Short mmCIF file of C-alpha atoms and ligand atoms in Angstrom, two decimals:
data_model
loop_
_atom_site.label_atom_id
_atom_site.label_comp_id
_atom_site.label_asym_id
_atom_site.label_seq_id
_atom_site.Cartn_x
_atom_site.Cartn_y
_atom_site.Cartn_z
CA MET A 27 -20.97 -0.43 -9.20
CA THR A 28 -19.39 -1.24 -12.57
CA LYS A 29 -15.79 -1.89 -13.58
CA GLY A 30 -13.85 1.36 -13.83
CA ASP A 31 -15.92 3.25 -11.22
CA PRO A 32 -13.88 4.35 -8.21
CA ILE A 33 -14.27 1.90 -5.32
CA LEU A 34 -11.89 3.81 -3.02
CA ILE A 35 -11.44 7.58 -3.02
CA ILE A 36 -8.72 9.11 -0.86
CA GLU A 37 -8.86 12.91 -0.51
CA ASN A 38 -6.15 15.04 1.10
CA LEU A 39 -5.18 12.28 3.49
CA LYS A 40 -2.68 13.10 6.22
CA ALA A 41 -1.43 10.48 8.69
CA TYR A 42 1.09 11.68 11.26
CA TYR A 43 2.94 9.81 14.03
CA PRO A 44 4.33 11.61 17.06
CA SER A 45 8.08 11.26 17.68
CA ASN A 46 10.84 12.81 19.80
CA LYS A 47 11.98 14.67 16.69
CA GLY A 48 8.50 16.09 15.98
CA LEU A 49 5.67 14.84 13.80
CA ILE A 50 6.48 12.10 11.32
CA ARG A 51 4.44 13.08 8.26
CA ALA A 52 4.11 9.53 6.94
CA VAL A 53 1.18 10.40 4.63
CA ASP A 54 1.14 14.03 3.65
CA ASP A 55 -1.79 15.31 1.61
CA VAL A 56 -2.43 12.27 -0.56
CA SER A 57 -5.36 12.12 -3.00
CA LEU A 58 -5.82 8.92 -4.97
CA THR A 59 -8.47 6.55 -6.30
CA VAL A 60 -8.64 2.80 -6.78
CA LYS A 61 -11.11 1.68 -9.42
CA GLU A 62 -13.47 -1.28 -9.33
CA GLY A 63 -11.65 -4.43 -10.50
CA GLU A 64 -8.26 -2.81 -11.09
CA CYS A 65 -4.84 -3.36 -9.56
CA LEU A 66 -3.28 -0.11 -8.37
CA GLY A 67 0.44 -0.46 -7.69
CA LEU A 68 1.79 1.75 -4.89
CA LEU A 69 5.52 2.06 -5.50
CA GLY A 70 8.08 3.79 -3.28
CA GLU A 71 11.38 3.43 -1.48
CA SER A 72 11.52 2.17 2.10
CA GLY A 73 10.07 4.69 4.56
CA SER A 74 8.07 6.63 1.96
CA GLY A 75 4.78 6.02 3.85
CA LYS A 76 3.23 3.08 1.95
CA THR A 77 2.30 0.93 4.96
CA SER A 78 1.02 3.99 6.84
CA MET A 79 -1.32 4.67 3.94
CA ALA A 80 -2.56 1.05 3.96
CA LEU A 81 -3.15 1.22 7.73
CA SER A 82 -5.10 4.46 7.25
CA ILE A 83 -7.36 2.81 4.66
CA ILE A 84 -8.24 -0.12 6.91
CA GLY A 85 -8.74 2.17 9.90
CA LEU A 86 -5.80 0.95 11.95
CA PHE A 87 -3.38 3.88 11.63
CA GLU A 88 -4.38 5.64 14.84
CA LYS A 89 -4.41 2.41 16.80
CA VAL A 90 -0.88 1.53 15.67
CA ALA A 91 0.40 5.09 16.18
CA ARG A 92 -1.17 5.39 19.65
CA PHE A 93 0.19 1.98 20.63
CA ALA A 94 3.75 2.93 19.63
CA ALA A 95 3.48 6.30 21.42
CA GLY A 96 1.90 4.68 24.51
CA ALA A 97 4.69 2.11 24.70
CA SER A 98 7.41 4.80 24.70
CA ASN A 99 9.11 6.11 27.84
CA ASP A 100 8.48 9.70 26.79
CA PRO A 101 5.44 11.27 28.56
CA ASN A 102 5.20 13.91 25.79
CA LEU A 103 4.66 11.16 23.23
CA ARG A 104 2.12 9.38 25.41
CA LYS A 105 0.06 12.59 25.64
CA ALA A 106 0.71 13.76 22.07
CA PHE A 107 -2.68 12.68 20.68
CA ASP A 108 -4.55 14.79 23.22
CA LYS A 109 -2.24 17.74 23.76
CA GLY A 110 -0.24 17.88 20.51
CA LEU A 111 3.55 18.01 20.37
CA ASP A 112 5.62 20.98 21.53
CA GLY A 113 6.48 23.29 18.65
CA GLU A 114 4.03 21.61 16.20
CA ILE A 115 0.86 23.20 14.86
CA ASP A 116 -0.57 19.94 13.50
CA ARG A 117 -1.66 17.02 15.68
CA PRO A 118 -0.70 13.36 15.27
CA GLY A 119 -3.40 11.10 13.80
CA ILE A 120 -5.48 11.06 10.63
CA ARG A 121 -6.96 13.97 8.65
CA GLY A 122 -8.73 13.98 5.29
CA LYS A 123 -11.36 11.76 3.75
CA ILE A 124 -11.39 8.09 2.72
CA THR A 125 -14.54 6.89 0.97
CA PHE A 126 -15.02 3.20 0.19
CA ARG A 127 -18.05 2.08 -1.84
CA GLY A 128 -19.79 5.30 -0.90
CA LYS A 129 -19.09 4.99 2.84
CA GLU A 130 -16.89 7.60 4.46
CA LEU A 131 -14.51 5.39 6.44
CA THR A 132 -12.82 8.32 8.15
CA ARG A 133 -16.11 9.12 9.94
CA LEU A 134 -17.00 5.59 11.00
CA PRO A 135 -16.55 4.44 14.62
CA GLN A 136 -14.27 1.43 15.25
CA GLU A 137 -17.30 -0.91 15.72
CA GLU A 138 -18.35 -0.18 12.13
CA LEU A 139 -14.79 -0.45 10.80
CA VAL A 140 -14.47 -3.89 12.38
CA LYS A 141 -17.44 -5.01 10.24
CA ILE A 142 -15.70 -3.72 7.09
CA ARG A 143 -12.21 -5.07 7.79
CA GLY A 144 -11.75 -8.54 6.37
CA ARG A 145 -15.22 -8.67 4.88
CA GLU A 146 -15.12 -5.63 2.55
CA ILE A 147 -11.43 -4.65 2.60
CA SER A 148 -8.72 -7.03 3.71
CA MET A 149 -4.98 -6.70 4.05
CA ILE A 150 -2.10 -9.09 3.52
CA PRO A 151 0.30 -7.54 6.04
CA GLN A 152 3.95 -6.74 5.39
CA GLY A 153 6.57 -9.18 6.73
CA LEU A 154 5.79 -12.78 7.58
CA GLY A 155 7.36 -12.62 11.06
CA HIS A 156 4.34 -11.59 13.14
CA ALA A 157 1.56 -12.13 10.65
CA LEU A 158 0.58 -15.63 11.80
CA ASN A 159 0.07 -16.67 15.41
CA PRO A 160 2.57 -19.48 16.15
CA GLN A 161 0.20 -21.07 18.67
CA HIS A 162 -2.84 -21.70 16.46
CA SER A 163 -3.21 -24.08 13.54
CA ILE A 164 -3.28 -22.48 10.11
CA GLY A 165 -6.77 -23.91 9.54
CA HIS A 166 -8.02 -22.13 12.65
CA GLN A 167 -6.38 -18.86 11.57
CA THR A 168 -7.67 -19.07 8.00
CA ALA A 169 -11.19 -19.45 9.41
CA GLU A 170 -10.93 -16.36 11.65
CA PRO A 171 -12.04 -13.68 9.15
CA ILE A 172 -15.30 -15.60 8.58
CA GLU A 173 -15.88 -16.39 12.24
CA VAL A 174 -15.63 -12.68 13.09
CA HIS A 175 -18.45 -11.85 10.67
CA GLU A 176 -20.59 -15.01 10.70
CA GLU A 177 -20.71 -16.23 14.28
CA ASP A 178 -23.37 -18.87 13.59
CA ILE A 179 -21.61 -20.60 10.67
CA ARG A 180 -21.57 -24.39 11.13
CA LEU A 181 -18.19 -26.01 11.81
CA ILE A 182 -18.48 -28.35 8.85
CA GLU A 183 -19.17 -25.45 6.48
CA LEU A 184 -16.30 -23.49 7.96
CA LYS A 185 -13.87 -26.38 7.42
CA LYS A 186 -15.09 -26.81 3.84
CA LYS A 187 -14.52 -23.14 3.13
CA VAL A 188 -11.05 -23.12 4.75
CA LEU A 189 -9.98 -26.08 2.60
CA GLU A 190 -11.50 -24.48 -0.48
CA TYR A 191 -9.46 -21.29 0.00
CA LEU A 192 -6.24 -23.07 0.97
CA GLY A 193 -6.79 -25.01 -2.26
CA ILE A 194 -7.30 -21.83 -4.28
CA VAL A 195 -3.91 -20.51 -3.14
CA GLN A 196 -2.45 -23.95 -3.97
CA LEU A 197 -1.14 -24.85 -0.51
CA ALA A 198 0.31 -28.34 -0.95
CA ASP A 199 -1.54 -31.10 0.99
CA ALA A 200 -3.85 -28.57 2.63
CA GLY A 201 -6.37 -31.33 3.45
CA ILE A 202 -3.96 -32.95 5.91
CA ARG A 203 -1.75 -30.00 6.90
CA PHE A 204 -4.46 -27.52 7.91
CA VAL A 205 -4.20 -28.79 11.51
CA LEU A 206 -0.49 -27.84 11.75
CA ASP A 207 0.99 -24.69 13.32
CA PRO A 208 2.62 -21.95 11.17
CA GLY A 209 6.10 -23.20 12.16
CA CYS A 210 5.57 -26.21 9.85
CA PHE A 211 5.28 -24.03 6.73
CA SER A 212 7.87 -22.29 4.53
CA GLY A 213 7.84 -18.53 3.87
CA GLY A 214 6.13 -19.00 0.51
CA GLU A 215 3.52 -21.31 2.05
CA SER A 216 2.88 -18.83 4.89
CA GLN A 217 2.30 -16.12 2.30
CA ARG A 218 -0.22 -18.38 0.52
CA ILE A 219 -2.03 -18.89 3.86
CA LEU A 220 -2.15 -15.11 4.42
CA ILE A 221 -3.59 -14.64 0.93
CA ALA A 222 -6.26 -17.28 1.68
CA MET A 223 -7.10 -15.42 4.92
CA ALA A 224 -7.40 -12.15 3.00
CA LEU A 225 -9.81 -13.68 0.47
CA ILE A 226 -11.94 -16.04 2.51
CA ALA A 227 -14.58 -13.54 3.66
CA GLY A 228 -15.12 -12.35 0.05
CA PRO A 229 -13.80 -8.75 0.23
CA TYR A 230 -14.29 -6.18 -2.55
CA MET A 231 -10.72 -4.97 -2.14
CA VAL A 232 -7.45 -6.56 -1.01
CA ILE A 233 -4.37 -4.60 0.06
CA ALA A 234 -1.18 -6.62 -0.43
CA ASP A 235 1.68 -4.93 1.45
CA GLU A 236 5.04 -6.09 0.06
CA PRO A 237 3.70 -9.62 -0.55
CA THR A 238 6.95 -10.86 -2.06
CA SER A 239 9.71 -8.94 -0.30
CA ALA A 240 10.37 -11.53 2.46
CA LEU A 241 10.78 -14.34 -0.12
CA ASP A 242 13.50 -15.72 -2.38
CA VAL A 243 13.24 -15.23 -6.13
CA THR A 244 11.54 -18.58 -6.88
CA MET A 245 8.93 -18.03 -4.17
CA GLN A 246 8.40 -14.45 -5.33
CA ARG A 247 7.50 -15.73 -8.80
CA GLN A 248 5.05 -18.27 -7.34
CA ILE A 249 3.32 -15.70 -5.12
CA LEU A 250 3.05 -13.26 -8.02
CA ASN A 251 1.38 -16.04 -10.02
CA VAL A 252 -1.14 -16.60 -7.19
CA LEU A 253 -1.88 -12.86 -7.07
CA ARG A 254 -2.27 -12.77 -10.85
CA MET A 255 -4.76 -15.65 -10.68
CA ILE A 256 -6.71 -13.77 -8.00
CA LYS A 257 -6.71 -10.61 -10.08
CA GLU A 258 -8.02 -12.49 -13.11
CA GLU A 259 -10.49 -14.86 -11.48
CA PHE A 260 -11.84 -13.01 -8.44
CA ASP A 261 -13.98 -9.94 -8.57
CA VAL A 262 -11.67 -7.84 -6.36
CA SER A 263 -9.76 -4.60 -6.59
CA LEU A 264 -6.13 -4.89 -5.57
CA LEU A 265 -3.86 -2.32 -3.95
CA LEU A 266 -0.41 -3.81 -4.47
CA ILE A 267 2.32 -2.17 -2.39
CA SER A 268 5.98 -2.68 -3.22
CA HIS A 269 9.37 -0.98 -3.27
CA ASP A 270 10.16 -3.08 -6.36
CA ALA A 271 9.10 -1.65 -9.70
CA GLY A 272 9.46 -5.13 -11.22
CA VAL A 273 6.75 -6.53 -8.92
CA ILE A 274 4.44 -3.60 -9.69
CA ALA A 275 5.08 -3.98 -13.43
CA GLU A 276 3.87 -7.58 -13.27
CA LEU A 277 0.36 -6.83 -12.06
CA ALA A 278 -0.58 -3.16 -11.88
CA ASP A 279 -3.06 -1.51 -14.23
CA ARG A 280 -2.25 1.89 -12.75
CA VAL A 281 0.71 3.01 -10.66
CA ALA A 282 1.14 5.64 -7.93
CA VAL A 283 4.66 6.63 -6.91
CA MET A 284 5.09 7.65 -3.27
CA TYR A 285 7.98 9.70 -1.89
CA GLY A 286 8.31 11.60 1.37
CA GLY A 287 4.67 10.85 2.26
CA LYS A 288 3.36 12.29 -1.03
CA ILE A 289 2.25 10.80 -4.33
CA LEU A 290 4.57 12.42 -6.87
CA GLU A 291 3.13 10.78 -9.99
CA SER A 292 0.24 8.45 -10.76
CA GLY A 293 -1.22 7.14 -13.97
CA PRO A 294 -1.85 4.13 -16.20
CA ALA A 295 0.95 1.53 -15.83
CA VAL A 296 1.89 1.62 -19.50
CA GLN A 297 2.48 5.39 -19.37
CA MET A 298 4.29 5.22 -16.04
CA PHE A 299 6.73 2.55 -17.24
CA HIS A 300 6.99 3.62 -20.89
CA ASN A 301 7.03 7.34 -20.45
CA PRO A 302 7.53 8.43 -16.81
CA ARG A 303 7.41 12.20 -16.59
CA HIS A 304 8.33 13.00 -13.00
CA PRO A 305 12.10 13.10 -12.34
CA TYR A 306 11.73 10.73 -9.36
CA THR A 307 9.71 8.18 -11.34
CA MET A 308 12.25 8.38 -14.16
CA GLY A 309 15.02 7.53 -11.69
CA LEU A 310 13.02 4.73 -10.05
CA MET A 311 12.11 3.08 -13.32
CA SER A 312 15.68 3.14 -14.58
CA SER A 313 16.92 1.55 -11.33
CA PHE A 314 14.99 -1.70 -11.70
CA PRO A 315 15.72 -3.40 -15.03
CA THR A 316 13.53 -6.50 -14.66
CA ILE A 317 12.41 -8.72 -17.50
CA ALA A 318 8.83 -7.48 -17.23
CA MET A 319 9.94 -3.87 -17.47
CA MET A 320 12.16 -4.58 -20.42
CA GLN A 321 9.18 -6.14 -22.16
CA MET A 322 7.04 -3.13 -21.28
CA LYS A 323 9.67 -0.82 -22.67
CA ALA A 324 9.11 -2.60 -25.99
CA GLY A 325 12.63 -3.69 -26.69
CA LYS A 326 14.37 -0.59 -25.28
CA ARG A 327 17.05 -1.54 -22.74
CA PRO A 328 16.70 0.65 -19.65
CA ARG A 329 19.86 2.36 -18.44
CA LEU A 330 21.01 1.59 -14.90
CA ARG A 331 21.27 4.99 -13.30
CA GLY A 332 19.72 4.83 -9.83
CA ILE A 333 18.96 7.90 -7.77
CA PRO A 334 21.83 9.51 -5.86
CA GLY A 335 21.21 10.50 -2.22
CA ASP A 336 18.83 9.16 0.41
CA PRO A 337 15.06 9.42 0.94
CA PRO A 338 14.06 12.22 3.34
CA ASP A 339 13.52 11.89 7.08
CA LEU A 340 9.74 12.25 7.40
CA ALA A 341 10.16 14.02 10.75
CA CYS A 342 12.27 16.67 9.06
CA LEU A 343 11.05 17.05 5.49
CA PRO A 344 12.81 19.52 3.21
CA THR A 345 10.83 22.65 2.33
CA GLY A 346 9.16 22.79 -1.09
CA CYS A 347 9.31 19.67 -3.23
CA PRO A 348 10.38 16.75 -1.00
CA PHE A 349 12.55 15.42 -3.85
CA HIS A 350 14.50 18.66 -4.44
CA PRO A 351 17.72 17.69 -2.58
CA ARG A 352 18.11 14.72 -4.97
CA CYS A 353 16.68 16.21 -8.14
CA GLN A 354 18.99 17.19 -11.00
CA TYR A 355 16.30 19.59 -12.32
CA ALA A 356 15.73 21.51 -9.04
CA ILE A 357 15.58 25.31 -9.25
CA ASP A 358 14.79 27.93 -6.59
CA ILE A 359 11.00 27.52 -6.64
CA CYS A 360 11.43 23.77 -5.96
CA LYS A 361 13.11 24.59 -2.63
CA GLU A 362 10.37 27.03 -1.62
CA GLN A 363 6.97 25.77 -2.80
CA VAL A 364 5.37 22.35 -2.61
CA PRO A 365 4.30 21.56 -6.19
CA GLU A 366 0.56 21.05 -6.68
CA ASP A 367 -0.93 17.80 -7.92
CA ARG A 368 -1.82 18.45 -11.59
CA GLU A 369 -3.70 16.24 -14.03
CA VAL A 370 -1.42 16.57 -17.06
CA GLU A 371 -3.42 14.19 -19.25
CA PRO A 372 -6.52 12.13 -18.46
CA ASP A 373 -5.88 10.06 -15.32
CA HIS A 374 -2.18 11.03 -15.20
CA TRP A 375 -1.18 13.22 -12.22
CA ILE A 376 2.16 14.83 -11.48
CA ARG A 377 3.53 16.92 -8.62
CA CYS A 378 6.44 18.81 -10.20
CA HIS A 379 6.98 22.50 -10.95
CA ARG A 380 8.88 21.69 -14.12
CA TRP A 381 7.04 18.67 -15.53
CA SER A 382 6.22 20.29 -18.88
CA GLU A 383 9.81 21.42 -19.61
CA ILE A 384 11.23 18.06 -18.48
CA SER A 385 8.72 16.13 -20.59
CA GLU A 386 9.86 18.02 -23.67
CA GLU A 387 13.56 17.21 -23.20
N1 ATP B 9 4.35 3.03 14.72
C1 ATP B 9 5.14 4.02 14.30
N2 ATP B 9 5.45 5.06 15.12
C2 ATP B 9 6.24 6.07 14.67
N3 ATP B 9 6.74 6.14 13.41
C3 ATP B 9 6.47 5.16 12.57
C4 ATP B 9 5.66 4.04 12.95
N4 ATP B 9 5.55 3.21 11.89
C5 ATP B 9 6.25 3.79 10.88
N5 ATP B 9 6.79 4.95 11.29
C6 ATP B 9 7.60 5.88 10.46
O1 ATP B 9 6.76 6.39 9.43
C7 ATP B 9 7.48 6.53 8.22
C8 ATP B 9 6.77 5.77 7.11
O2 ATP B 9 6.81 4.40 7.44
P1 ATP B 9 6.05 3.31 6.58
O3 ATP B 9 6.20 2.02 7.29
O4 ATP B 9 4.67 3.77 6.29
O5 ATP B 9 6.89 3.31 5.21
P2 ATP B 9 6.95 2.22 4.05
O6 ATP B 9 6.95 2.98 2.77
O7 ATP B 9 5.89 1.21 4.24
O8 ATP B 9 8.39 1.59 4.27
P3 ATP B 9 8.90 0.07 3.97
O9 ATP B 9 9.09 -0.03 2.48
O10 ATP B 9 10.20 0.00 4.71
O11 ATP B 9 7.87 -0.87 4.49
C9 ATP B 9 8.89 6.03 8.51
O12 ATP B 9 9.68 7.18 8.81
C10 ATP B 9 8.73 5.17 9.74
O13 ATP B 9 9.90 5.18 10.53
S1 SF4 B 10 9.46 20.14 -8.40
FE1 SF4 B 10 11.57 20.64 -8.84
S2 SF4 B 10 12.76 19.41 -7.41
FE2 SF4 B 10 10.71 18.55 -7.46
S3 SF4 B 10 10.84 16.96 -8.99
FE3 SF4 B 10 10.14 18.80 -10.04
S4 SF4 B 10 12.01 19.76 -10.81
FE4 SF4 B 10 12.61 18.26 -9.29
MG1 MG B 11 5.89 -0.81 4.55
#
């Protein structure tokens, strides 16, 4: 596989949770690729479906969805995966196709997915709260992804590798602190440990889900620098998930904008930041005037406009284009028909009925 070839191909992916209000269409007909060696930035407001997409890729969506439904008091939810939900045609769970390095992940049994998780694709999970086990030393936890895949690795080699990777993510005094529990580390340090865990088994692709959002500004900068170093020095593809366009602008080669469970626009980062063409992307980009974006806009100062209104409830999506209740360009067809995903120039995709008129304005 050479740089630029697709390493991950997502085709018509749907990932639905059951709920008392009906199906939550967290990922709703998403098609997307991540290329070998690139950083794809997945940008979207809270609740747009980003984490659900990441969980689908690593084969954990159904497990998480079934666990949440099984833990509920509602017998309809507990049975929803087998019987469906009242009044719904579609079932909860995953549909569509995810292919990673030629393997169709969506067809693999869990035993096979376990072999791929950590070793071929790893994930830095969102939120630091539950990511590390408070009862095990960070050295022990950093070693876990290797132990799962190489049961006969010698202890001395394992320790060497753990210290090597804690060193790569620049954890201060790793050589003496690796025996300590997570409670002895700051938020930024915990994030470095999670990055080391994601890298240690040598994956081809790393998914970083909101790697900076639980941190203060100084820590955010440091973690972005660690991720940049990984992007430049390791041979990995990166799926960087964030609600912050400034974070995405720092690292992404291409950007996909998610809203209401759909990708509304995707394309090369320079085009997406310089010349967004979907009304939602235009609003998003003008809401986050970070230094990096100002630089990307080549001296043009972005206007602070924001997007009026709230993101949709994924259990009760509007008909037609999910953005229509907030879109200043909406016309009748937008309320009736879901716009198709169109490639408007090479590698630049838009879901909007009016993209060509809006682009000309
Ligand atoms: N285990 C679950 N069971 C039921 N619904 C869920 C579950 N996890 C998430 N959801 C719902 O699915 C939708 C998408 O959530 P998701 O976490 O994928 O969004 P997100 O874009 O990652 O948001 P954020 O930026 O806040 O992390 C939301 O409506 C959320 O409430
Ligand atoms: S399809 Fe219509 S409502 Fe949706 S973004 Fe385009 S113009 Fe706006
Ligand atoms: Mg999330």
